[in-house]
Amino acid sequence: DRPKKYKVVFHNDDFTPMNLVTSILIAVFNKGLPEAQAIMMRVHNQGKGIAGVYSKEIAETKAETTKMYAREAGFPLHATTEPE
């Protein structure tokens, strides 16, 4: 069997600036600007959005890296992982 894939999910918090979410998507998830903005708008409008799908270890690392970047900038952006 192939290993399960995990989604990295960003959760809207009404505090983290949209440009920071977009920047994290570009820096951590290697998204282009149009895709990063589309994901950011999904998070903003729907309350959450999928940043990417990876193996469990990579998904957990990217979620932790996301939270670290946000905390360093002084914002509470929350990212979780869940099975695909």
CSV table of C-alpha atoms in Angstrom, one decimal:
chain,number,residue,atom,x,y,z
A,1,ASP,CA,0.0,0.0,0.0
A,2,ARG,CA,1.1,3.6,-0.7
A,3,PRO,CA,1.5,5.8,2.3
A,4,LYS,CA,-1.4,8.1,3.2
A,5,LYS,CA,-1.2,11.7,2.0
A,6,TYR,CA,-2.0,14.6,4.4
A,7,LYS,CA,-3.5,18.0,3.7
A,8,VAL,CA,-2.1,21.1,5.3
A,9,VAL,CA,-5.1,23.3,6.1
A,10,PHE,CA,-4.9,27.0,6.9
A,11,HIS,CA,-7.6,28.4,9.3
A,12,ASN,CA,-8.9,31.9,9.1
A,13,ASP,CA,-8.3,33.9,12.3
A,14,ASP,CA,-9.4,37.5,11.4
A,15,PHE,CA,-6.0,38.8,12.6
A,16,THR,CA,-3.3,37.5,10.3
A,17,PRO,CA,-2.9,39.9,7.3
A,18,MET,CA,-3.7,38.5,3.9
A,19,ASN,CA,-0.3,39.4,2.5
A,20,LEU,CA,1.4,37.4,5.2
A,21,VAL,CA,-0.7,34.3,4.4
A,22,THR,CA,0.2,34.8,0.7
A,23,SER,CA,3.9,35.2,1.5
A,24,ILE,CA,3.9,32.0,3.6
A,25,LEU,CA,2.2,30.1,0.8
A,26,ILE,CA,4.9,31.3,-1.7
A,27,ALA,CA,7.9,30.7,0.7
A,28,VAL,CA,6.9,27.5,2.4
A,29,PHE,CA,4.6,25.8,-0.2
A,30,ASN,CA,6.3,27.0,-3.4
A,31,LYS,CA,3.1,28.4,-4.8
A,32,GLY,CA,3.1,31.1,-7.5
A,33,LEU,CA,1.5,34.4,-6.7
A,34,PRO,CA,-1.9,33.7,-8.4
A,35,GLU,CA,-2.3,30.3,-6.7
A,36,ALA,CA,-1.2,31.7,-3.3
A,37,GLN,CA,-3.7,34.5,-3.6
A,38,ALA,CA,-6.5,32.1,-4.5
A,39,ILE,CA,-5.8,29.9,-1.5
A,40,MET,CA,-5.6,32.9,0.8
A,41,MET,CA,-9.0,34.1,-0.5
A,42,ARG,CA,-10.4,30.7,0.1
A,43,VAL,CA,-9.1,30.8,3.7
A,44,HIS,CA,-10.6,34.3,4.1
A,45,ASN,CA,-14.0,33.6,2.6
A,46,GLN,CA,-14.6,30.0,3.6
A,47,GLY,CA,-12.8,29.9,6.9
A,48,LYS,CA,-10.1,27.4,5.8
A,49,GLY,CA,-8.2,26.4,2.7
A,50,ILE,CA,-5.8,23.6,1.7
A,51,ALA,CA,-2.2,24.8,1.2
A,52,GLY,CA,-1.0,21.5,-0.1
A,53,VAL,CA,-1.0,17.7,0.1
A,54,TYR,CA,2.1,15.8,1.2
A,55,SER,CA,3.4,12.8,3.0
A,56,LYS,CA,2.6,12.9,6.7
A,57,GLU,CA,6.1,14.0,7.8
A,58,ILE,CA,6.4,16.8,5.2
A,59,ALA,CA,2.8,18.0,5.9
A,60,GLU,CA,3.6,18.2,9.6
A,61,THR,CA,6.8,20.1,9.0
A,62,LYS,CA,5.2,22.6,6.7
A,63,ALA,CA,2.3,23.2,9.2
A,64,GLU,CA,4.9,23.8,12.0
A,65,THR,CA,7.0,26.0,9.7
A,66,THR,CA,3.8,28.0,8.8
A,67,LYS,CA,3.0,28.6,12.5
A,68,MET,CA,6.6,29.6,13.2
A,69,TYR,CA,6.6,32.2,10.5
A,70,ALA,CA,3.3,33.6,11.7
A,71,ARG,CA,4.4,33.7,15.3
A,72,GLU,CA,7.7,35.4,14.4
A,73,ALA,CA,5.6,38.1,12.6
A,74,GLY,CA,3.3,38.4,15.7
A,75,PHE,CA,0.2,36.7,14.2
A,76,PRO,CA,-1.9,33.6,15.3
A,77,LEU,CA,-2.2,31.9,11.9
A,78,HIS,CA,-3.1,28.3,12.5
A,79,ALA,CA,-2.3,25.4,10.2
A,80,THR,CA,-3.2,21.8,10.8
A,81,THR,CA,-2.8,18.5,9.0
A,82,GLU,CA,-5.5,16.0,8.2
A,83,PRO,CA,-5.6,12.8,6.2
A,84,GLU,CA,-6.6,13.3,2.6
